[in-house]
mmCIF file of C-alpha atoms in Angstrom:
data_model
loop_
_atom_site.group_PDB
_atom_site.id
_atom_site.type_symbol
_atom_site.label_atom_id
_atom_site.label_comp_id
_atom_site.label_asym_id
_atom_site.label_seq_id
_atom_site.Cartn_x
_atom_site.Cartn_y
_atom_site.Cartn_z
ATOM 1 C CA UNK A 20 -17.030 -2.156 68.481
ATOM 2 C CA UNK A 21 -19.202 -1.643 65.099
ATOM 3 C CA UNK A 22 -22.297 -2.256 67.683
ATOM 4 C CA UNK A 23 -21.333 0.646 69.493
ATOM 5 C CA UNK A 24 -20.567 3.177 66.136
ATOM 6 C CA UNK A 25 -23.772 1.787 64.891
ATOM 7 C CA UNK A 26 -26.090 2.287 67.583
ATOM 8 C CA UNK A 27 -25.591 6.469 67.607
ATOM 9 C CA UNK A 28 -26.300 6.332 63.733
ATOM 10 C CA UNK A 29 -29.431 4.787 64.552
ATOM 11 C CA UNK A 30 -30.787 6.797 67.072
ATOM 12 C CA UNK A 31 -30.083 9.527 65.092
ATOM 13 C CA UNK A 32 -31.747 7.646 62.462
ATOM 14 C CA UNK A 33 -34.779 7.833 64.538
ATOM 15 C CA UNK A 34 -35.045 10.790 65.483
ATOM 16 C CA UNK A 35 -35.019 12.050 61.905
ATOM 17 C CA UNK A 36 -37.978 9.488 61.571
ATOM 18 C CA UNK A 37 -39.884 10.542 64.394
ATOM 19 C CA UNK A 38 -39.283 14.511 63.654
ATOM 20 C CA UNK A 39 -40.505 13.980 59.843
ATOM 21 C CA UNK A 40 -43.174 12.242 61.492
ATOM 22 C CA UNK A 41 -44.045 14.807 63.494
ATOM 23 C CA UNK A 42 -43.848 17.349 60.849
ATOM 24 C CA UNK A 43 -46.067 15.997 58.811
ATOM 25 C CA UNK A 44 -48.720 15.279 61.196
ATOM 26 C CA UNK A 45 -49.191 19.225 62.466
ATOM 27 C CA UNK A 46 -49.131 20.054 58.588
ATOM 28 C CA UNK A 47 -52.222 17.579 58.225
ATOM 29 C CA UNK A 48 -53.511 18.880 60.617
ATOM 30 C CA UNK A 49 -53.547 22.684 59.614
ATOM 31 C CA UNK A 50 -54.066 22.032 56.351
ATOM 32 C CA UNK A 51 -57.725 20.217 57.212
ATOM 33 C CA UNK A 52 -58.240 23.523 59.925
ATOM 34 C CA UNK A 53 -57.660 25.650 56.981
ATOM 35 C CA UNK A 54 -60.251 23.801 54.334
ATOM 36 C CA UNK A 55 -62.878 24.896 57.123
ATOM 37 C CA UNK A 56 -61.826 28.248 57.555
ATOM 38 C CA UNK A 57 -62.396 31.037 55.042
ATOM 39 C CA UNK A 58 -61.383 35.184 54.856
ATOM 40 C CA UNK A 59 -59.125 36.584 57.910
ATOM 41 C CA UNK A 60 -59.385 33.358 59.592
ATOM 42 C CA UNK A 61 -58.051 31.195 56.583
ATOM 43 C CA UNK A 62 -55.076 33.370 55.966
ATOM 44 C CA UNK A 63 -53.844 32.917 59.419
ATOM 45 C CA UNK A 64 -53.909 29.488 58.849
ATOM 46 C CA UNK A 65 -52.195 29.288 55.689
ATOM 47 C CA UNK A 66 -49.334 32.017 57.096
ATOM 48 C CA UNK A 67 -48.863 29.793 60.048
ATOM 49 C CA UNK A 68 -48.144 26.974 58.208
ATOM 50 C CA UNK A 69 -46.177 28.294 55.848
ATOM 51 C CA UNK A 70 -43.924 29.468 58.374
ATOM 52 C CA UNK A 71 -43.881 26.393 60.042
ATOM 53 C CA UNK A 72 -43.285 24.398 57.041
ATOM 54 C CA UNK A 73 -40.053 27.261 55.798
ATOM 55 C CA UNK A 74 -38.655 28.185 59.351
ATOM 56 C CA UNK A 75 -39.253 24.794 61.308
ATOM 57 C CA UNK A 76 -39.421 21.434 59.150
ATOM 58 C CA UNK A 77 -37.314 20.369 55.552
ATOM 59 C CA UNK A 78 -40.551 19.381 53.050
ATOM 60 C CA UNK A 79 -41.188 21.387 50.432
ATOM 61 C CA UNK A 80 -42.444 24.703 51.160
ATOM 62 C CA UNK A 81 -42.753 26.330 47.582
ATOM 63 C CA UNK A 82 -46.028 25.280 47.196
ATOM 64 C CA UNK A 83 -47.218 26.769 50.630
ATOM 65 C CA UNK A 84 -45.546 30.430 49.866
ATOM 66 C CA UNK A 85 -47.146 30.231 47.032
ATOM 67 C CA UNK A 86 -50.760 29.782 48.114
ATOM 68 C CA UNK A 87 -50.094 31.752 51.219
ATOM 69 C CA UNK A 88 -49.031 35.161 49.156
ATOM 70 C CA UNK A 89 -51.652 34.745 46.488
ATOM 71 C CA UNK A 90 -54.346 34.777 49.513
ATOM 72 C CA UNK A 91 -52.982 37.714 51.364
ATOM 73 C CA UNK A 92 -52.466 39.332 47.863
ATOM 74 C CA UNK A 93 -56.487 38.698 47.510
ATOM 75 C CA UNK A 94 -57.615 39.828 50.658
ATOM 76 C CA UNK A 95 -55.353 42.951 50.161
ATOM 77 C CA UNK A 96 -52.839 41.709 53.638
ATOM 78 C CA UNK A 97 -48.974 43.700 52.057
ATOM 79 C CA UNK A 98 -47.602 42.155 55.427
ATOM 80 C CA UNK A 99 -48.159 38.850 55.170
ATOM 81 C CA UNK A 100 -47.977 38.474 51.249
ATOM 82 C CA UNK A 101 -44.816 40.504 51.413
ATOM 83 C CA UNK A 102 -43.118 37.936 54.267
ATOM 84 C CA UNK A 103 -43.889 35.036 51.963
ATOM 85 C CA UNK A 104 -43.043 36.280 49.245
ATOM 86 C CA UNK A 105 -39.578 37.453 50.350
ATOM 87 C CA UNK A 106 -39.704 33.403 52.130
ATOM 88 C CA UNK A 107 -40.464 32.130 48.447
ATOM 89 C CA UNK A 108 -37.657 34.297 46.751
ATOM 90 C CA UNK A 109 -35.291 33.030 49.267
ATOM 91 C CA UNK A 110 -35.926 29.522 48.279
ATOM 92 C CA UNK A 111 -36.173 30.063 44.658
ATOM 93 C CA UNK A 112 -32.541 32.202 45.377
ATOM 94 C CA UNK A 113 -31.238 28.592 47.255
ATOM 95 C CA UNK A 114 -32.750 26.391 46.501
ATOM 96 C CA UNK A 115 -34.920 26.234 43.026
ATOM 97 C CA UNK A 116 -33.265 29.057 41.013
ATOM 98 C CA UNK A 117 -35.795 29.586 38.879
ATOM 99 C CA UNK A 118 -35.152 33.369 38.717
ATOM 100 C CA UNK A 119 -37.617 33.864 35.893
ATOM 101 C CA UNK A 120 -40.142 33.339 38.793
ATOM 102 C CA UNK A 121 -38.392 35.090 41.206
ATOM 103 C CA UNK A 122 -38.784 38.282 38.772
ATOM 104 C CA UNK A 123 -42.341 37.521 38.250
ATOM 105 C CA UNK A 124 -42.980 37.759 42.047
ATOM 106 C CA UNK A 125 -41.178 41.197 42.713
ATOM 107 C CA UNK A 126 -43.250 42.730 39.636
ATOM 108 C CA UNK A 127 -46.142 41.081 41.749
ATOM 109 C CA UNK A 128 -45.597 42.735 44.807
ATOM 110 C CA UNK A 129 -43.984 46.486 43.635
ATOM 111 C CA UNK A 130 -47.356 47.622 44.207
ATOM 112 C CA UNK A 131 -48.182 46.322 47.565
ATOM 113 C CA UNK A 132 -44.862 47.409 49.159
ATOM 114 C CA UNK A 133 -46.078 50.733 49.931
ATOM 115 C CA UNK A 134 -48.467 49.145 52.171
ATOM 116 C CA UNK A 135 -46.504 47.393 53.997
ATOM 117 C CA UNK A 136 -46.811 48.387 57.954
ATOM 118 C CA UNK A 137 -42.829 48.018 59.203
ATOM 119 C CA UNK A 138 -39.490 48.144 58.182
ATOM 120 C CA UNK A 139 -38.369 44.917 59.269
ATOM 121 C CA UNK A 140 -40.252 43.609 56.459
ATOM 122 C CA UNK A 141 -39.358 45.237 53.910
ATOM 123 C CA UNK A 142 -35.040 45.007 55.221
ATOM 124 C CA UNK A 143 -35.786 41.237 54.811
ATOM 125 C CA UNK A 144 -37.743 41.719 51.756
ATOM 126 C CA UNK A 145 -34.864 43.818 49.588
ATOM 127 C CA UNK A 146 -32.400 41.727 51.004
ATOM 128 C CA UNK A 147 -33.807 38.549 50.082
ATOM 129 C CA UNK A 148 -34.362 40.325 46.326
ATOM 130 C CA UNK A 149 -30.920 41.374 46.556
ATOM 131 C CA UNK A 150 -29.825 37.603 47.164
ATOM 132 C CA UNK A 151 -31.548 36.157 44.269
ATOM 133 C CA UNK A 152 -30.371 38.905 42.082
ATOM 134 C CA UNK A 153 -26.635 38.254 42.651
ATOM 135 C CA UNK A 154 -27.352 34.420 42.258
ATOM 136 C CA UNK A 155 -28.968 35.560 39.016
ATOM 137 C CA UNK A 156 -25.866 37.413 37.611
ATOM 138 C CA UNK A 157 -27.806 41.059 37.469
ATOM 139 C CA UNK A 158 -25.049 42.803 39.720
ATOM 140 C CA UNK A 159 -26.520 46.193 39.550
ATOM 141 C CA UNK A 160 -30.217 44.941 40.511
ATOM 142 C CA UNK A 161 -28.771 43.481 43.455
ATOM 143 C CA UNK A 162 -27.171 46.298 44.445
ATOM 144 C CA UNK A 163 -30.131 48.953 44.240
ATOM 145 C CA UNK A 164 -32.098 46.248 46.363
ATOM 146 C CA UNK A 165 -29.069 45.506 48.823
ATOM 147 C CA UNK A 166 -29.220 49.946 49.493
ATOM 148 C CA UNK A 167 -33.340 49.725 49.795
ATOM 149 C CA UNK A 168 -33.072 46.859 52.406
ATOM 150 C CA UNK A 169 -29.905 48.998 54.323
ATOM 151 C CA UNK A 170 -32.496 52.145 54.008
ATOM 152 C CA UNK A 171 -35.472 50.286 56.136
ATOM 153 C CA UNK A 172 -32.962 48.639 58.659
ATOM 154 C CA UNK A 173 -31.177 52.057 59.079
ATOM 155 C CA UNK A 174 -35.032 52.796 59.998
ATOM 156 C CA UNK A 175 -34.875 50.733 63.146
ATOM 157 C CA UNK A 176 -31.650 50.244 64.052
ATOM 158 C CA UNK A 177 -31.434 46.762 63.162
ATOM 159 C CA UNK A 178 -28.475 44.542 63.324
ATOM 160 C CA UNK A 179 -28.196 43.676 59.875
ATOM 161 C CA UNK A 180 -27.047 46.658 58.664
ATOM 162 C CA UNK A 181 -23.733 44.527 59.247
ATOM 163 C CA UNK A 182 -24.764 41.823 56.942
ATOM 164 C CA UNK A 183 -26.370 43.784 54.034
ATOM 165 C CA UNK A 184 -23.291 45.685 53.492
ATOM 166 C CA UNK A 185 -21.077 42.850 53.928
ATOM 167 C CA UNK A 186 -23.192 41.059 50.834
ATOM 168 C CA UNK A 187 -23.118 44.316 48.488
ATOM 169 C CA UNK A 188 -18.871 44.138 49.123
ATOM 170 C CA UNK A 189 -19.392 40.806 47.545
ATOM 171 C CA UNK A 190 -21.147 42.168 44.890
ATOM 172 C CA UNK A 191 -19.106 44.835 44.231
ATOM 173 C CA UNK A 192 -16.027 42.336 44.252
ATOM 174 C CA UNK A 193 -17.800 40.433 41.509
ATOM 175 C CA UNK A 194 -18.382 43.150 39.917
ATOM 176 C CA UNK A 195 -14.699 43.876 39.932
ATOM 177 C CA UNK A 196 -15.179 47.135 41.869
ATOM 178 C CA UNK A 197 -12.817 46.843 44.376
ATOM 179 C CA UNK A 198 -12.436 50.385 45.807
ATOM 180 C CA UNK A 199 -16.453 50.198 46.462
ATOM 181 C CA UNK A 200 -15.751 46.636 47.787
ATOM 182 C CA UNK A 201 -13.253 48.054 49.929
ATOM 183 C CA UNK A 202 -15.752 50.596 51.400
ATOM 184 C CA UNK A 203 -19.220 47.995 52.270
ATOM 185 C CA UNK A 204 -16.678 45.471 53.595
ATOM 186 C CA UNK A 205 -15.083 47.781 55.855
ATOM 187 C CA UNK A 206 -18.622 49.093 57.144
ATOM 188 C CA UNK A 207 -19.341 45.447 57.549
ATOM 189 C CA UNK A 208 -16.078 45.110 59.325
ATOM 190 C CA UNK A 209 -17.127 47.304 61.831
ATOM 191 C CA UNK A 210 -21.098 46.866 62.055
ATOM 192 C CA UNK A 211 -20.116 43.066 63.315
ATOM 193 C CA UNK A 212 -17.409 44.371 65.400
ATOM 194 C CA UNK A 213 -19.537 46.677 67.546
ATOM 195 C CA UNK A 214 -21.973 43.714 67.974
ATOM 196 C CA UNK A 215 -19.397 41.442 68.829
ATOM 197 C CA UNK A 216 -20.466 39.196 66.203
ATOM 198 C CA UNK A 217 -16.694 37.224 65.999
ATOM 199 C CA UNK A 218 -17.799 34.696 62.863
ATOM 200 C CA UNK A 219 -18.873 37.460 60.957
ATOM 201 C CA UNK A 220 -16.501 40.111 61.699
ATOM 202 C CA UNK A 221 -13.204 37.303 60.554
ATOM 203 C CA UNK A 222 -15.857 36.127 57.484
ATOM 204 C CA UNK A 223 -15.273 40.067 56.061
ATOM 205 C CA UNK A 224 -11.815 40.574 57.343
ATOM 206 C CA UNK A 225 -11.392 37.196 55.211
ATOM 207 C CA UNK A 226 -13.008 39.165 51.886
ATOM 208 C CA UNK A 227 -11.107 42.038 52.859
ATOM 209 C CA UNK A 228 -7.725 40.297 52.292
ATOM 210 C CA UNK A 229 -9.152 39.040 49.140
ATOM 211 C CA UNK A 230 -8.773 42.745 48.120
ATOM 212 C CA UNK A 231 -4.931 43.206 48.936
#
């Protein structure tokens, strides 16, 4: 019987292994393809990995976000120093909290954002400032953020219109502003109804009752 409970634990085991393995033989091997690659080329690189290494794997990414906006911020690219730098202030919101650098980053990049070529970016951008803001205890700066991300997903219809309005009810309950709490979560409420999204729509019904 314990041969049997063990034996799932350690296949699973192995596949861990053998996906860490993986992992960190592609980043090897992009890191050595970008050492020989310089300008547009290099960047590429470097925003490929990082992705890879954020989205795709669990090492450390900081380091790669890092490098990767600092380059595009050098060679002048808003959209891809914008992506990882809203990637890097997600992490620092989750995962490092080191807010001091997450403020350091948004002064960084409040001159590039005009630049920046769509609207998608810049939703995930504010909202990811937004995030880190409320994690940070500044209410009101995570607010204004929370409306600038709503303003460039309003731009293209996007579905989380839902989601950034269900965060800034949060805030505002926080905050201890419940009739504006009362307001986002109900436009949350039904944002994820009309997309049928069920987890979401009983997650704000659930922050709702909080309110009553």
């Amino acid at each position: 019987m314990k041969v049997k409970l063990l034996l799932p634990l350690l296949l699973v085991s192995i596949s861990i292994f053998a996906q860490k393995e993986n992992a960190e033989q592609k980043k090897k091997q992009l890191e050595i393809a970008i050492q020989n690659a310089q300008g547009a080329k290099r960047l590429k690189l470097l925003d490929s990995l990082a992705n890879y290494i954020y989205h795709d794997t669990n090492l450390e990414c900081d380091s790669i976000l890092r490098a990767t906006m600092s380059y595009a911020i050098e060679l002048d690219s808003a959209d891809v120093a914008t992506r990882q730098a809203s990637n890097l202030i997600d992490y620092i919101a989750y995962t490092s909290r080191k807010f001091e650098e997450g403020k350091q980053i948004i002064a960084t990049m409040s001159p590039l954002l005009e630049k920046v070529s769509a609207p998608n970016i810049l939703d995930n951008y504010y909202t990811n400032v937004a995030n880190m803001y409320y994690y940070a205890g500044d209410f009101d700066a995570s607010i204004n953020a929370y409306d600038k991300a709503a303003s460039y997903a309003t731009q293209y219809n996007s579905t989380t219109l839902g989601f950034i309005a269900f965060r800034k009810g949060i805030v505002y309950v926080d905050k201890g502003e419940f009739g504006k709490a009362s307001l986002a979560l109900t436009e949350a409420i039904n944002s994820f109804q009309k997309e049928k999204d069920t987890l979401k729509w009983i997650d704000a019904k659930g922050s709702m009752s909080i309110l009553y």
